Short mmCIF file of C-alpha atoms and ligand atoms in Angstrom, two decimals:
data_model
loop_
_atom_site.label_atom_id
_atom_site.label_comp_id
_atom_site.label_asym_id
_atom_site.label_seq_id
_atom_site.Cartn_x
_atom_site.Cartn_y
_atom_site.Cartn_z
CA MET A 36 18.87 13.88 11.46
CA CYS A 37 15.69 15.71 10.56
CA ARG A 38 13.44 16.31 13.18
CA GLY A 39 9.91 17.25 12.40
CA ILE A 40 6.85 15.13 12.98
CA TYR A 41 6.72 12.92 10.20
CA LEU A 42 2.77 12.19 9.23
CA ASP A 43 3.74 9.93 6.01
CA HIS A 44 3.90 7.15 6.29
CA ALA A 45 1.61 5.75 3.67
CA ALA A 46 4.79 6.92 1.50
CA THR A 47 7.20 5.76 3.55
CA THR A 48 8.65 4.86 6.85
CA PRO A 49 12.14 5.00 8.72
CA VAL A 50 13.78 1.43 8.67
CA ARG A 51 13.12 0.52 12.34
CA ARG A 52 16.27 -0.47 14.38
CA GLU A 53 15.41 -4.12 14.95
CA VAL A 54 15.40 -4.67 11.16
CA GLN A 55 18.41 -2.41 10.44
CA GLU A 56 20.09 -4.95 12.62
CA ALA A 57 18.65 -7.96 10.85
CA LEU A 58 20.11 -5.93 7.88
CA ASP A 59 23.00 -5.10 9.22
CA GLU A 60 24.10 -8.33 10.07
CA VAL A 61 23.45 -10.38 7.11
CA LEU A 62 25.09 -7.75 4.89
CA SER A 63 28.40 -8.57 6.75
CA SER A 64 28.33 -11.77 7.97
CA THR A 65 26.90 -13.63 4.99
CA PHE A 66 27.79 -12.40 1.27
CA GLY A 67 27.79 -15.58 -0.72
CA ASN A 68 25.60 -16.12 -3.74
CA ALA A 69 22.87 -18.27 -2.94
CA SER A 70 23.59 -20.34 -5.96
CA SER A 71 27.02 -21.25 -5.41
CA ILE A 72 27.57 -24.82 -4.24
CA HIS A 73 30.78 -24.16 -1.00
CA THR A 74 29.17 -23.21 2.67
CA PHE A 75 29.38 -19.50 1.21
CA GLY A 76 26.74 -20.15 -1.00
CA GLN A 77 24.82 -22.29 1.15
CA ASP A 78 24.94 -19.88 4.77
CA ALA A 79 23.58 -17.11 1.83
CA LYS A 80 20.94 -20.41 1.15
CA ARG A 81 19.46 -20.65 4.54
CA VAL A 82 19.37 -17.28 5.48
CA LEU A 83 16.84 -16.88 1.86
CA GLU A 84 14.80 -19.95 2.79
CA GLU A 85 14.69 -18.83 6.50
CA SER A 86 13.41 -15.41 5.32
CA ARG A 87 10.83 -16.94 2.62
CA GLU A 88 9.07 -19.22 5.32
CA ARG A 89 8.58 -15.90 8.05
CA VAL A 90 7.62 -13.63 5.62
CA ALA A 91 5.40 -16.94 4.52
CA THR A 92 4.21 -18.27 8.47
CA CYS A 93 3.75 -13.65 9.23
CA ILE A 94 0.36 -13.69 6.18
CA GLY A 95 -0.03 -17.96 6.76
CA ALA A 96 1.18 -19.37 3.54
CA GLU A 97 3.85 -21.92 2.69
CA PRO A 98 7.09 -21.25 2.09
CA GLU A 99 7.32 -21.98 -1.95
CA GLU A 100 4.53 -19.36 -2.34
CA ILE A 101 6.92 -15.97 -2.09
CA ILE A 102 8.50 -14.90 -4.14
CA PHE A 103 10.68 -11.43 -3.16
CA THR A 104 10.92 -9.03 -5.89
CA SER A 105 12.01 -5.80 -6.02
CA GLY A 106 9.23 -4.48 -4.17
CA GLY A 107 5.12 -3.41 -4.32
CA THR A 108 5.76 -1.95 -7.66
CA GLU A 109 7.09 -5.22 -9.24
CA SER A 110 5.13 -7.35 -7.62
CA ASP A 111 2.26 -5.73 -9.17
CA ASN A 112 3.13 -5.74 -11.84
CA LEU A 113 4.80 -10.00 -11.70
CA ALA A 114 1.13 -10.53 -10.93
CA ILE A 115 -1.10 -8.82 -13.65
CA ARG A 116 1.00 -9.23 -16.55
CA GLY A 117 2.49 -12.46 -15.34
CA THR A 118 -1.53 -13.68 -15.49
CA ALA A 119 -2.54 -11.77 -17.75
CA TYR A 120 0.86 -13.78 -20.28
CA ALA A 121 -0.33 -16.74 -18.29
CA LEU A 122 -3.67 -17.16 -19.36
CA LYS A 123 -3.61 -15.13 -22.41
CA GLU A 124 -4.94 -17.41 -24.51
CA LYS A 125 -7.77 -18.24 -21.76
CA GLY A 126 -9.39 -14.41 -22.16
CA ASN A 127 -8.47 -11.40 -22.00
CA HIS A 128 -10.99 -9.51 -19.40
CA ILE A 129 -9.24 -7.46 -16.46
CA ILE A 130 -11.69 -6.16 -13.41
CA THR A 131 -10.12 -4.06 -11.12
CA THR A 132 -11.37 -0.34 -9.59
CA ALA A 133 -11.02 3.16 -10.44
CA VAL A 134 -8.94 3.89 -7.28
CA GLU A 135 -5.88 1.32 -7.69
CA HIS A 136 -2.33 2.47 -7.00
CA PRO A 137 -0.38 3.62 -10.10
CA ALA A 138 1.80 0.28 -10.24
CA VAL A 139 -2.17 -1.05 -10.99
CA LEU A 140 -3.54 1.19 -13.24
CA ASN A 141 -0.05 1.58 -14.95
CA CYS A 142 0.04 -2.08 -15.35
CA CYS A 143 -3.82 -2.11 -16.65
CA GLU A 144 -3.65 0.44 -18.55
CA ALA A 145 -0.57 -1.08 -20.68
CA LEU A 146 -1.78 -4.46 -20.78
CA GLU A 147 -5.24 -2.69 -22.59
CA GLU A 148 -2.81 -1.30 -25.75
CA GLU A 149 -1.53 -4.96 -25.73
CA GLY A 150 -5.49 -6.53 -26.28
CA PHE A 151 -6.75 -6.50 -23.30
CA GLU A 152 -10.19 -5.64 -21.64
CA VAL A 153 -9.71 -3.69 -18.71
CA THR A 154 -13.15 -3.40 -16.55
CA TYR A 155 -12.42 -0.47 -13.87
CA LEU A 156 -14.57 -0.44 -11.03
CA PRO A 157 -16.36 2.58 -9.72
CA VAL A 158 -16.25 3.12 -5.68
CA ASP A 159 -18.94 4.77 -3.43
CA MET A 160 -18.89 7.25 -1.27
CA GLU A 161 -16.41 5.73 1.02
CA CYS A 162 -13.84 4.36 -1.49
CA LEU A 163 -15.01 0.85 -1.02
CA VAL A 164 -16.31 -1.17 -4.36
CA HIS A 165 -19.42 -3.39 -3.99
CA PRO A 166 -18.64 -7.17 -4.21
CA GLU A 167 -22.10 -7.68 -6.14
CA TRP A 168 -19.62 -4.89 -8.56
CA VAL A 169 -17.46 -7.59 -9.45
CA MET A 170 -20.04 -10.29 -9.84
CA GLU A 171 -21.60 -8.48 -12.51
CA ALA A 172 -18.17 -7.57 -14.03
CA ILE A 173 -17.07 -11.28 -14.10
CA ARG A 174 -17.24 -12.33 -18.18
CA PRO A 175 -16.70 -16.16 -19.15
CA GLU A 176 -13.18 -14.22 -20.84
CA THR A 177 -12.47 -13.04 -17.35
CA ILE A 178 -8.78 -14.12 -16.35
CA LEU A 179 -7.85 -11.67 -13.35
CA ILE A 180 -9.38 -10.02 -10.51
CA THR A 181 -7.24 -6.86 -8.58
CA VAL A 182 -8.58 -5.23 -6.35
CA MET A 183 -6.37 -3.26 -2.70
CA PHE A 184 -6.81 -4.04 -0.03
CA ALA A 185 -6.37 -0.95 1.72
CA ASN A 186 -7.02 1.88 -0.44
CA ASN A 187 -2.96 4.17 0.36
CA GLU A 188 -4.57 8.06 0.32
CA THR A 189 -8.04 7.25 2.47
CA GLY A 190 -6.71 3.78 4.46
CA SER A 191 -10.35 2.29 3.19
CA ILE A 192 -10.44 -1.59 3.42
CA GLN A 193 -11.75 -3.33 0.41
CA PRO A 194 -14.10 -6.41 1.07
CA ILE A 195 -11.87 -8.96 -0.10
CA ALA A 196 -12.46 -12.18 1.45
CA GLU A 197 -16.06 -11.62 -0.12
CA ILE A 198 -14.40 -10.98 -3.64
CA GLY A 199 -11.96 -13.69 -2.83
CA GLY A 200 -15.11 -15.62 -2.39
CA ILE A 201 -16.75 -14.51 -6.00
CA ALA A 202 -13.41 -14.48 -7.36
CA ARG A 203 -12.67 -18.57 -6.05
CA ARG A 204 -16.76 -19.82 -7.22
CA LYS A 205 -16.18 -18.39 -10.68
CA GLY A 206 -12.85 -19.63 -10.49
CA VAL A 207 -11.13 -16.59 -11.53
CA VAL A 208 -7.90 -15.68 -10.59
CA PHE A 209 -7.68 -13.13 -7.97
CA HIS A 210 -4.54 -10.90 -6.82
CA THR A 211 -4.84 -7.72 -4.02
CA ASP A 212 -2.58 -5.01 -3.86
CA ALA A 213 -1.45 -5.45 0.37
CA VAL A 214 1.08 -3.29 0.46
CA GLN A 215 -1.02 -0.90 2.87
CA ALA A 216 -2.59 -3.54 4.80
CA VAL A 217 0.52 -5.79 5.83
CA GLY A 218 1.49 -4.87 8.93
CA LYS A 219 -1.39 -2.96 9.82
CA VAL A 220 -4.81 -5.23 10.38
CA PRO A 221 -4.39 -8.64 10.06
CA VAL A 222 -3.98 -10.46 6.74
CA ASN A 223 -4.44 -14.51 6.14
CA VAL A 224 -4.29 -15.92 2.16
CA ASP A 225 -6.82 -18.67 2.84
CA GLU A 226 -9.06 -16.42 5.31
CA LEU A 227 -9.52 -13.99 2.18
CA GLY A 228 -8.58 -15.95 -0.70
CA VAL A 229 -6.12 -14.68 -2.42
CA ASP A 230 -4.05 -16.10 -5.59
CA LEU A 231 -1.24 -13.41 -5.68
CA MET A 232 -0.63 -10.68 -3.43
CA SER A 233 1.91 -8.31 -2.85
CA MET A 234 4.10 -6.61 -0.01
CA SER A 235 6.62 -4.44 0.24
CA ALA A 236 9.11 -3.68 2.91
CA HIS A 237 9.42 -0.04 3.10
CA LYS A 238 6.04 1.06 4.43
CA ILE A 239 6.56 -1.48 8.16
CA TYR A 240 10.18 0.41 8.43
CA GLY A 241 11.75 -2.04 6.22
CA PRO A 242 14.65 -0.74 3.51
CA LYS A 243 13.30 0.61 0.28
CA GLY A 244 13.43 -1.65 -2.51
CA ILE A 245 12.21 -5.09 -0.94
CA GLY A 246 9.06 -7.04 -1.15
CA GLY A 247 7.22 -9.82 -2.35
CA LEU A 248 4.50 -11.17 -3.85
CA TYR A 249 2.38 -14.33 -2.06
CA VAL A 250 1.80 -16.63 -5.35
CA ARG A 251 -0.73 -19.62 -4.14
CA LYS A 252 0.02 -22.97 -5.62
CA GLY A 253 -0.78 -23.57 -9.16
CA THR A 254 -1.49 -20.51 -9.71
CA MET A 255 -0.13 -19.90 -13.13
CA LEU A 256 2.12 -17.37 -14.06
CA HIS A 257 4.32 -15.55 -16.27
CA PRO A 258 8.49 -13.91 -15.98
CA LEU A 259 8.79 -10.22 -16.57
CA VAL A 260 12.19 -10.44 -16.90
CA TYR A 261 15.14 -14.04 -17.86
CA GLY A 262 17.92 -15.14 -16.30
CA GLY A 263 18.56 -17.94 -14.23
CA HIS A 264 16.43 -20.35 -12.15
CA HIS A 265 16.30 -17.80 -9.17
CA GLU A 266 12.48 -17.40 -7.42
CA ARG A 267 10.86 -20.72 -8.86
CA ASN A 268 11.96 -19.45 -12.59
CA LEU A 269 10.14 -16.32 -11.68
CA ARG A 270 11.97 -13.80 -10.82
CA PRO A 271 15.44 -13.93 -12.55
CA GLY A 272 18.23 -12.05 -10.57
CA THR A 273 20.63 -12.94 -7.48
CA GLU A 274 18.35 -12.86 -4.63
CA ASN A 275 18.92 -10.25 -2.44
CA VAL A 276 19.58 -11.90 0.70
CA PRO A 277 20.84 -8.90 3.57
CA GLY A 278 17.27 -7.79 2.35
CA ASP A 279 15.52 -10.82 2.30
CA ALA A 280 15.61 -11.33 6.10
CA ALA A 281 15.26 -7.09 6.71
CA PHE A 282 11.84 -7.55 5.24
CA ALA A 283 11.41 -10.91 7.14
CA ARG A 284 12.73 -9.25 10.17
CA ALA A 285 9.92 -6.20 9.58
CA ILE A 286 7.12 -8.38 8.72
CA GLU A 287 8.09 -10.37 11.34
CA LEU A 288 7.95 -7.19 13.99
CA ALA A 289 4.66 -5.81 12.69
CA THR A 290 2.67 -9.11 13.12
CA GLU A 291 3.82 -9.30 16.99
CA GLU A 292 2.98 -5.97 17.83
CA LEU A 293 0.23 -5.63 15.17
CA PRO A 294 -2.86 -5.33 17.92
CA SER A 295 -0.63 -2.66 20.46
CA SER A 296 0.57 -1.00 17.87
CA ARG A 297 -3.35 -0.98 16.15
CA LYS A 298 -4.71 0.94 20.16
CA HIS A 299 -1.47 3.01 19.77
CA LEU A 300 -2.70 4.26 15.66
CA GLU A 301 -6.27 4.30 16.74
CA LEU A 302 -6.27 6.06 19.17
CA LEU A 303 -3.64 9.23 17.83
CA LYS A 304 -5.60 9.30 14.33
CA GLU A 305 -9.02 9.69 16.69
CA ARG A 306 -7.60 12.83 18.50
CA LEU A 307 -6.06 14.21 15.46
CA THR A 308 -9.93 13.77 13.64
CA GLY A 309 -11.43 15.22 16.41
CA GLY A 310 -8.96 18.25 17.16
CA ILE A 311 -8.94 19.47 13.03
CA GLN A 312 -13.17 18.81 13.58
CA GLU A 313 -13.23 20.92 16.80
CA ARG A 314 -10.74 23.76 15.43
CA ILE A 315 -11.60 24.06 11.74
CA GLU A 316 -14.23 24.77 9.79
CA HIS A 317 -15.89 23.71 6.00
CA VAL A 318 -13.30 20.15 6.47
CA GLN A 319 -14.73 17.47 5.21
CA ARG A 320 -13.90 13.75 5.77
CA ASN A 321 -12.20 11.28 2.36
CA GLY A 322 -12.55 7.31 3.12
CA ALA A 323 -14.35 4.81 5.67
CA LEU A 324 -15.59 5.86 8.46
CA ASP A 325 -15.23 1.71 10.08
CA ASP A 326 -13.41 -0.06 7.07
CA CYS A 327 -10.55 1.76 7.49
CA LEU A 328 -6.19 1.56 8.33
CA PRO A 329 -5.76 2.65 11.71
CA ASN A 330 -3.31 5.53 10.77
CA ILE A 331 -4.40 6.65 7.49
CA LEU A 332 -6.97 10.29 7.82
CA ASN A 333 -7.91 11.74 5.05
CA MET A 334 -9.12 15.41 4.70
CA SER A 335 -10.19 18.32 2.61
CA PHE A 336 -10.14 21.72 3.90
CA ALA A 337 -12.67 23.88 1.27
CA GLY A 338 -11.28 26.84 0.24
CA VAL A 339 -7.34 26.26 0.66
CA ASP A 340 -4.81 24.54 -1.46
CA GLY A 341 -3.28 20.97 -0.13
CA GLU A 342 -0.02 21.98 -1.80
CA ALA A 343 -0.53 24.95 -0.34
CA MET A 344 -1.06 23.66 3.38
CA LEU A 345 1.72 20.88 3.02
CA LEU A 346 4.71 23.39 2.27
CA ASN A 347 2.85 25.61 5.10
CA LEU A 348 3.33 22.46 7.21
CA ASP A 349 6.47 21.92 6.01
CA LEU A 350 7.90 24.80 7.30
CA MET A 351 6.41 24.48 10.60
CA GLY A 352 8.36 20.99 10.35
CA VAL A 353 5.66 18.77 10.07
CA ALA A 354 5.58 16.22 6.70
CA VAL A 355 2.11 15.41 5.76
CA SER A 356 0.82 14.40 2.02
CA THR A 357 -1.54 15.92 -0.06
CA GLY A 358 -4.14 14.05 -1.98
CA SER A 359 -2.81 15.47 -5.11
CA ALA A 360 -0.78 13.81 -7.91
CA CYS A 361 2.15 15.76 -9.44
CA SER A 362 1.76 14.57 -12.82
CA SER A 363 4.39 16.76 -14.92
CA GLY A 364 4.45 19.63 -13.41
CA ALA A 365 0.62 20.46 -12.56
CA THR A 366 -1.19 19.17 -9.89
CA GLU A 367 -3.86 17.45 -10.50
CA PRO A 368 -6.66 16.23 -7.85
CA SER A 369 -6.02 12.92 -6.83
CA HIS A 370 -7.61 10.02 -9.50
CA VAL A 371 -8.75 8.28 -5.81
CA LEU A 372 -11.18 11.24 -4.57
CA LEU A 373 -12.80 11.60 -7.40
CA ALA A 374 -13.99 8.21 -8.15
CA MET A 375 -15.45 8.31 -5.04
CA GLY A 376 -17.20 11.71 -6.30
CA VAL A 377 -15.66 14.18 -4.01
CA GLU A 378 -15.32 17.92 -6.08
CA PRO A 379 -11.87 18.28 -8.07
CA LEU A 380 -11.52 21.91 -6.22
CA LEU A 381 -12.93 20.05 -2.77
CA ALA A 382 -9.68 16.69 -3.96
CA GLN A 383 -7.54 19.42 -4.56
CA ALA A 384 -8.12 20.77 -0.81
CA SER A 385 -6.94 17.41 0.70
CA LEU A 386 -4.33 16.68 2.54
CA ARG A 387 -3.49 12.90 3.70
CA PHE A 388 -2.06 12.07 7.05
CA SER A 389 -0.73 9.10 8.04
CA LEU A 390 0.73 8.25 11.01
CA GLY A 391 3.05 5.76 12.90
CA ARG A 392 4.50 3.80 15.26
CA ASP A 393 7.52 6.31 16.96
CA ASN A 394 4.18 9.12 16.34
CA THR A 395 2.99 10.32 20.44
CA GLU A 396 0.11 12.08 20.73
CA GLU A 397 2.30 15.79 21.56
CA GLN A 398 3.15 16.12 18.19
CA VAL A 399 -0.62 15.28 17.66
CA GLU A 400 -1.20 17.71 19.21
CA ARG A 401 1.65 20.28 17.95
CA VAL A 402 -0.11 20.36 14.41
CA LEU A 403 -3.48 21.27 16.38
CA GLU A 404 -2.37 24.01 17.25
CA VAL A 405 0.31 24.69 14.02
CA LEU A 406 -2.79 23.42 11.41
CA PRO A 407 -6.20 25.85 12.15
CA GLU A 408 -3.54 28.78 11.58
CA ILE A 409 -2.12 27.88 8.23
CA VAL A 410 -5.97 26.86 7.42
CA SER A 411 -6.80 29.95 7.72
CA ARG A 412 -4.18 32.41 6.83
CA LEU A 413 -4.86 30.77 3.56
CA ARG A 414 -8.33 31.21 3.26
CA ASP A 415 -8.01 34.69 4.17
CA LEU A 416 -5.44 35.32 1.40
CA GLY A 417 -7.62 33.66 -0.95
CA ASP A 418 -10.41 35.91 0.31
CA ALA A 419 -8.50 38.81 -0.41
CA ARG A 420 -7.65 37.90 -3.92
CA ALA A 421 -11.05 36.42 -4.37
CA MET A 422 -12.36 40.57 -4.10
CA ARG A 423 -9.52 42.34 -5.92
C1 PLP B 689 3.50 2.39 -1.73
C2 PLP B 689 2.75 1.06 -2.32
C3 PLP B 689 2.98 0.77 -3.76
C4 PLP B 689 4.25 0.53 -4.75
O1 PLP B 689 5.49 -0.03 -3.54
P1 PLP B 689 7.24 0.20 -3.90
O2 PLP B 689 7.92 -1.31 -2.97
O3 PLP B 689 7.11 1.29 -3.45
O4 PLP B 689 7.04 -0.39 -4.89
C5 PLP B 689 1.99 -0.62 -3.89
N1 PLP B 689 0.63 -0.20 -3.67
C6 PLP B 689 0.13 0.65 -2.35
C7 PLP B 689 -0.88 0.71 -2.53
C8 PLP B 689 1.55 2.17 -2.54
O5 PLP B 689 1.28 2.19 -1.18
#
């Protein structure tokens, strides 16, 4: 068991005990195929439908509006490609933003190759898209708007309810990737005015490989894989009943504990932010100050390579993430930070700290002890190199 300080909860979270218990219980006692007519099957079917109901309750949806999937990526694919194929007679234009998760961006790029047109809206310096920009981008042939709820690199929370209102008035289907938002801020599909919403269990202390897509009643969707009649014909394959039950337990706990966990995370984040700003010069905070998740902090440390900081922190037992994406061995500055107007060098010099429920004030203090030394050592090294 790794005993370091884990500050990378936006990448994934450990499975919490209560969720593991729910998973174990269904794994060991309810093995039936939920499509079977006998008692073994009906037991599994009951657990499956109860899980669906519990997930639905947490987001203000009806049980039949929840489709279980293999996670956030599949939910994004089903929402976006599923809508594009279902509505292709109606139009071929999709609106999204430049700061989406790769699961959304790469879906849109694939659709462009199939003849769809995609508008990638810009964001402001706080990583926020303005609702009027969405409004202006809508055309008669627009069939889908997909804007993420909270950004996974900066934590910035988009004005989803306003965009939802616009989408509804214009009669355009609206999808949001809420993978980072669920469990951190209140999520209600009617208040947000979304038609489709992606969720993932492993970002909220559930297992990997399980998640869900909210599909508002009456929303046309095309399946991406073909098979049996599972999940309203939208996602065939024998259901992962233990995973579904674990997801339900995870989202239930996250929703129940939201007010207290939010306070805890906000306190730690404030301490971390203040501590870094006090102890280290030439730092820049990336993301929205007010409309932001309580657990994500993105900072640039001028003159220091993000990956070098990450590796040095790892040696000290602290796990964080960089704002850069590794593509074919070379690190490139984050597309999110670049879209916000952050200079490429400063984007390469960024770290993402994402806090979680098990983090403590002592751990934050420990990070504040080791980080300034690492930054100043790497800065000295950079200066020495520059002088040679
Ligand atoms: C993690 C993440 C995903 C992908 O979810 P998986 O369950 O890992 O496929 C999608 N969108 C966002 C915003 C994420 O943070």
